[in-house]
């Protein structure tokens, strides 16, 4: 009887959680619809791309507990490939995004297959090293990446070959649409049986193995998915902001995406979005004091790790769960 | 093979050994710190940079010169590391080591950022000490004295550290504390103090590498991170936490990098990472790795 | 209960070495010791007996300082050691031989033996130790402590704390998993230690062994002492003891 009661209580609280999440999603979508009227749209697009990137990163760190320190390679290289196919072959935006995602997924498959069996700290070092290799390759492979100059003035071709998105106003709606769809897809993945298994692995891997779960395969799948969505974020950025440079593929970006996820709340659904807003917001506040950005980022990192490991949203949830 | 290409190869191998000297020193510090603290110290690169800048500041401006800096700077870097360990690390020893990496990453970009604010990103020139100018022609290769000196110091320090850890009573305490710190404490050995000193020594090695690098590479705020990432690959190849692995992989990869410059120059910046991928395929624990 | 206590006081008023009162301890959130009380007099060999998970090892780890979350009072020779760091407690003369023996695989047998620093001049010499454990003499050059047999590891673990001059020993199940002949050797060693004036707090599940070496027994269950009696009475209490030890 008690067990049943607590069970219904739990499913009640799950329903409540779901309701809250739906309200939050509606609020987020609503805010994003109004945002371009208040803030410079391309700045919001930048936030959207980072938010998508952070959500993709969270798919790995938050839902499987694996820390990658090299996600910039997926983000940056997808940006190059999406930019390249748009520029050289006139690929339509949706195709460019697909190419970008595929780039991320393929890179993720290779790196993941090599690295995924190694735990925690090892994985972080290996991904960081591979990302650095991809950075050097980006410097050298001029024909695709434009080397030190990067790809400038990437064209925004017609969506599906029909719809013109080549204006600040139009590209915003395009970016928002991609972001919301990808966000919903990742949310769905988290709630799927696959996502539940990932959670089980994160919470108790030996137990998951003893239950017959091929945890290495699950982790690899999560790694590839995370890389693919990071690739989507990178290619969205390349098309909307018409730019893909070495900055996108450098280790600082890998650090930044960790920071966004950490600040917002590792493992929460909306945390990475909040993190992206905070980090881009900080950058805007420090405009003109660019030199101070690394120092501020570093301090936020240190503070988060020492005192604030749940992040903004995680902390809020923690407070509410106590009541 | 004609005379010229032998000279070319020998020259690149020499450069490789010099780069390897720095990889080995940095990887050795990382290995010692990881063994004792279970933390991958992302600050190793930033403290290497700190050592190089200190050589410039202390050596040039306080007038103690290169030789004074060579002694003083590693000690100062070590003390700085000890302060950081005492202030920041205590809170994270009991949680996932991933947080140690994130914490030291944060501290590293703070240190790097501060130096960028003060000195800008351009390099600062630092000259070779007068007594080590010039060089000697060994027939197959010209060896500048300073570079020979760097290799010598690095070899002596690496070997000395290895001997101290493997063959002395203090080394035995260190090894024991790496295995089971609690049991070692119940013998009356102050393990927390050992942890702090180990960290200090590990980062002092980075400081030493920095001082020695100052006259060779350009001294700049970003000099630390790029070499650190290569060092991470070196550590993965050698086996995380393995002292011998760090030293052997450090020199070995330096030499491989040098040889790649001769035969396939386009790949010289990526060869270390390719080697890491191959090792991960063939020997996932690294060449000398013990742990899973 | 009253009777038993009187029997333990055998007239000689030996000094109290260790007094544990109202000791509570936690592993994270779970409360594992619930008001542990025990006394060990100088020169005594006292056992803590009970089932797995009763709190015996935890009690030892509270005394040597390895347990972090602990409350109550632990007096050692008049000093409160509850808040002290393990290394300070050790330097007061308390030595631990843990259940896993803590033989270090990256150290040679010799290095293992010489690892604990000497606390005073009163420790055994290496020669005396080899008289106690002759097998160790031949194994001294062994490259890794992990290469020793279980019995040899146990002897090494006891031997190395006898060198230091510590005279209050915490031994955690030294007979676990060992052959009878080696258990006998350990029993003989404990008798010699008793003659030399060492005080021993021994965690055991092997009642026969405990009976052959101890002066007094404490029964531990669910994190507290539930019974105690002198070894003289242990034959009469046999059934009761077996009940305490059974699962």
PDB file of C-alpha atoms in Angstrom, chain A residues 141-250:
ATOM      1  CA  UNK A 141      43.541  22.420 -45.255  1.00  0.00           C
ATOM      2  CA  UNK A 142      43.227  25.774 -46.947  1.00  0.00           C
ATOM      3  CA  UNK A 143      41.069  24.503 -49.792  1.00  0.00           C
ATOM      4  CA  UNK A 144      38.199  23.708 -47.444  1.00  0.00           C
ATOM      5  CA  UNK A 145      38.725  25.940 -44.426  1.00  0.00           C
ATOM      6  CA  UNK A 146      40.391  29.011 -45.844  1.00  0.00           C
ATOM      7  CA  UNK A 147      43.226  28.544 -43.342  1.00  0.00           C
ATOM      8  CA  UNK A 148      43.963  31.587 -41.191  1.00  0.00           C
ATOM      9  CA  UNK A 149      41.300  33.683 -42.963  1.00  0.00           C
ATOM     10  CA  UNK A 150      38.537  31.145 -42.533  1.00  0.00           C
ATOM     11  CA  UNK A 151      35.407  31.203 -44.649  1.00  0.00           C
ATOM     12  CA  UNK A 152      33.949  34.678 -44.972  1.00  0.00           C
ATOM     13  CA  UNK A 153      30.707  35.731 -46.610  1.00  0.00           C
ATOM     14  CA  UNK A 154      29.154  32.300 -46.736  1.00  0.00           C
ATOM     15  CA  UNK A 155      26.024  32.662 -48.886  1.00  0.00           C
ATOM     16  CA  UNK A 156      22.581  32.056 -47.425  1.00  0.00           C
ATOM     17  CA  UNK A 157      21.053  30.140 -50.284  1.00  0.00           C
ATOM     18  CA  UNK A 158      17.335  29.637 -50.712  1.00  0.00           C
ATOM     19  CA  UNK A 159      15.791  27.241 -48.224  1.00  0.00           C
ATOM     20  CA  UNK A 160      14.616  24.117 -50.107  1.00  0.00           C
ATOM     21  CA  UNK A 161      15.662  26.087 -53.182  1.00  0.00           C
ATOM     22  CA  UNK A 162      12.540  28.225 -52.770  1.00  0.00           C
ATOM     23  CA  UNK A 163      12.465  30.403 -49.690  1.00  0.00           C
ATOM     24  CA  UNK A 164      14.697  33.404 -49.449  1.00  0.00           C
ATOM     25  CA  UNK A 165      16.354  33.642 -46.023  1.00  0.00           C
ATOM     26  CA  UNK A 166      19.009  36.147 -46.967  1.00  0.00           C
ATOM     27  CA  UNK A 167      18.157  38.997 -44.615  1.00  0.00           C
ATOM     28  CA  UNK A 168      18.730  39.543 -40.922  1.00  0.00           C
ATOM     29  CA  UNK A 169      15.034  39.278 -40.214  1.00  0.00           C
ATOM     30  CA  UNK A 170      14.442  36.147 -42.259  1.00  0.00           C
ATOM     31  CA  UNK A 171      17.528  34.268 -41.140  1.00  0.00           C
ATOM     32  CA  UNK A 172      16.416  34.766 -37.558  1.00  0.00           C
ATOM     33  CA  UNK A 173      13.232  32.781 -38.121  1.00  0.00           C
ATOM     34  CA  UNK A 174      15.195  30.138 -39.941  1.00  0.00           C
ATOM     35  CA  UNK A 175      17.639  29.804 -37.021  1.00  0.00           C
ATOM     36  CA  UNK A 176      14.830  29.823 -34.463  1.00  0.00           C
ATOM     37  CA  UNK A 177      12.992  27.084 -36.349  1.00  0.00           C
ATOM     38  CA  UNK A 178      16.089  24.889 -36.518  1.00  0.00           C
ATOM     39  CA  UNK A 179      16.857  25.521 -32.861  1.00  0.00           C
ATOM     40  CA  UNK A 180      13.359  24.675 -31.601  1.00  0.00           C
ATOM     41  CA  UNK A 181      13.135  21.511 -33.725  1.00  0.00           C
ATOM     42  CA  UNK A 182      16.564  20.312 -32.589  1.00  0.00           C
ATOM     43  CA  UNK A 183      15.756  21.175 -28.976  1.00  0.00           C
ATOM     44  CA  UNK A 184      12.551  19.117 -29.119  1.00  0.00           C
ATOM     45  CA  UNK A 185      14.394  16.249 -30.783  1.00  0.00           C
ATOM     46  CA  UNK A 186      17.024  16.157 -28.030  1.00  0.00           C
ATOM     47  CA  UNK A 187      14.338  16.396 -25.350  1.00  0.00           C
ATOM     48  CA  UNK A 188      12.557  13.487 -26.993  1.00  0.00           C
ATOM     49  CA  UNK A 189      15.788  11.477 -27.044  1.00  0.00           C
ATOM     50  CA  UNK A 190      16.250  12.087 -23.337  1.00  0.00           C
ATOM     51  CA  UNK A 191      12.748  10.769 -22.607  1.00  0.00           C
ATOM     52  CA  UNK A 192      13.037   7.765 -24.916  1.00  0.00           C
ATOM     53  CA  UNK A 193      13.964   4.251 -23.706  1.00  0.00           C
ATOM     54  CA  UNK A 194      17.414   4.982 -25.112  1.00  0.00           C
ATOM     55  CA  UNK A 195      17.677   8.052 -22.888  1.00  0.00           C
ATOM     56  CA  UNK A 196      16.472   6.091 -19.869  1.00  0.00           C
ATOM     57  CA  UNK A 197      19.206   3.531 -20.478  1.00  0.00           C
ATOM     58  CA  UNK A 198      21.815   6.268 -20.691  1.00  0.00           C
ATOM     59  CA  UNK A 199      20.598   7.547 -17.346  1.00  0.00           C
ATOM     60  CA  UNK A 200      20.860   4.071 -15.872  1.00  0.00           C
ATOM     61  CA  UNK A 201      24.435   3.821 -17.133  1.00  0.00           C
ATOM     62  CA  UNK A 202      25.359   7.175 -15.665  1.00  0.00           C
ATOM     63  CA  UNK A 203      23.900   6.334 -12.283  1.00  0.00           C
ATOM     64  CA  UNK A 204      25.334   2.855 -11.943  1.00  0.00           C
ATOM     65  CA  UNK A 205      27.362   1.441 -14.790  1.00  0.00           C
ATOM     66  CA  UNK A 206      28.269  -1.936 -13.211  1.00  0.00           C
ATOM     67  CA  UNK A 207      24.609  -2.549 -12.540  1.00  0.00           C
ATOM     68  CA  UNK A 208      23.651  -1.658 -16.108  1.00  0.00           C
ATOM     69  CA  UNK A 209      26.300  -4.093 -17.364  1.00  0.00           C
ATOM     70  CA  UNK A 210      25.030  -6.835 -15.083  1.00  0.00           C
ATOM     71  CA  UNK A 211      21.550  -6.283 -16.498  1.00  0.00           C
ATOM     72  CA  UNK A 212      22.948  -7.151 -19.898  1.00  0.00           C
ATOM     73  CA  UNK A 213      23.269  -3.640 -21.265  1.00  0.00           C
ATOM     74  CA  UNK A 214      26.080  -3.113 -23.773  1.00  0.00           C
ATOM     75  CA  UNK A 215      27.110   0.139 -22.132  1.00  0.00           C
ATOM     76  CA  UNK A 216      30.009   0.861 -24.499  1.00  0.00           C
ATOM     77  CA  UNK A 217      27.650   0.833 -27.455  1.00  0.00           C
ATOM     78  CA  UNK A 218      25.161   3.110 -25.689  1.00  0.00           C
ATOM     79  CA  UNK A 219      27.884   5.543 -24.780  1.00  0.00           C
ATOM     80  CA  UNK A 220      29.207   5.556 -28.320  1.00  0.00           C
ATOM     81  CA  UNK A 221      25.710   6.221 -29.640  1.00  0.00           C
ATOM     82  CA  UNK A 222      25.346   9.106 -27.206  1.00  0.00           C
ATOM     83  CA  UNK A 223      28.741  10.438 -28.245  1.00  0.00           C
ATOM     84  CA  UNK A 224      27.809  10.309 -31.942  1.00  0.00           C
ATOM     85  CA  UNK A 225      24.422  11.944 -31.322  1.00  0.00           C
ATOM     86  CA  UNK A 226      26.038  14.674 -29.280  1.00  0.00           C
ATOM     87  CA  UNK A 227      28.633  15.235 -32.011  1.00  0.00           C
ATOM     88  CA  UNK A 228      25.941  15.310 -34.696  1.00  0.00           C
ATOM     89  CA  UNK A 229      23.885  17.957 -32.883  1.00  0.00           C
ATOM     90  CA  UNK A 230      27.054  19.933 -32.159  1.00  0.00           C
ATOM     91  CA  UNK A 231      27.613  19.749 -35.899  1.00  0.00           C
ATOM     92  CA  UNK A 232      24.127  21.058 -36.489  1.00  0.00           C
ATOM     93  CA  UNK A 233      24.891  23.977 -34.187  1.00  0.00           C
ATOM     94  CA  UNK A 234      28.140  24.701 -36.010  1.00  0.00           C
ATOM     95  CA  UNK A 235      26.604  24.593 -39.448  1.00  0.00           C
ATOM     96  CA  UNK A 236      23.642  26.710 -38.350  1.00  0.00           C
ATOM     97  CA  UNK A 237      26.153  29.248 -37.128  1.00  0.00           C
ATOM     98  CA  UNK A 238      28.087  29.153 -40.394  1.00  0.00           C
ATOM     99  CA  UNK A 239      24.985  29.774 -42.494  1.00  0.00           C
ATOM    100  CA  UNK A 240      23.234  32.325 -40.291  1.00  0.00           C
ATOM    101  CA  UNK A 241      26.287  34.380 -39.371  1.00  0.00           C
ATOM    102  CA  UNK A 242      28.010  33.666 -42.733  1.00  0.00           C
ATOM    103  CA  UNK A 243      31.326  32.936 -41.051  1.00  0.00           C
ATOM    104  CA  UNK A 244      33.468  29.943 -40.130  1.00  0.00           C
ATOM    105  CA  UNK A 245      36.917  30.545 -38.686  1.00  0.00           C
ATOM    106  CA  UNK A 246      39.664  28.927 -36.649  1.00  0.00           C
ATOM    107  CA  UNK A 247      38.057  30.380 -33.521  1.00  0.00           C
ATOM    108  CA  UNK A 248      35.188  27.907 -33.950  1.00  0.00           C
ATOM    109  CA  UNK A 249      37.522  24.935 -33.886  1.00  0.00           C
ATOM    110  CA  UNK A 250      39.931  26.056 -31.118  1.00  0.00           C
TER     111      UNK A 250
END
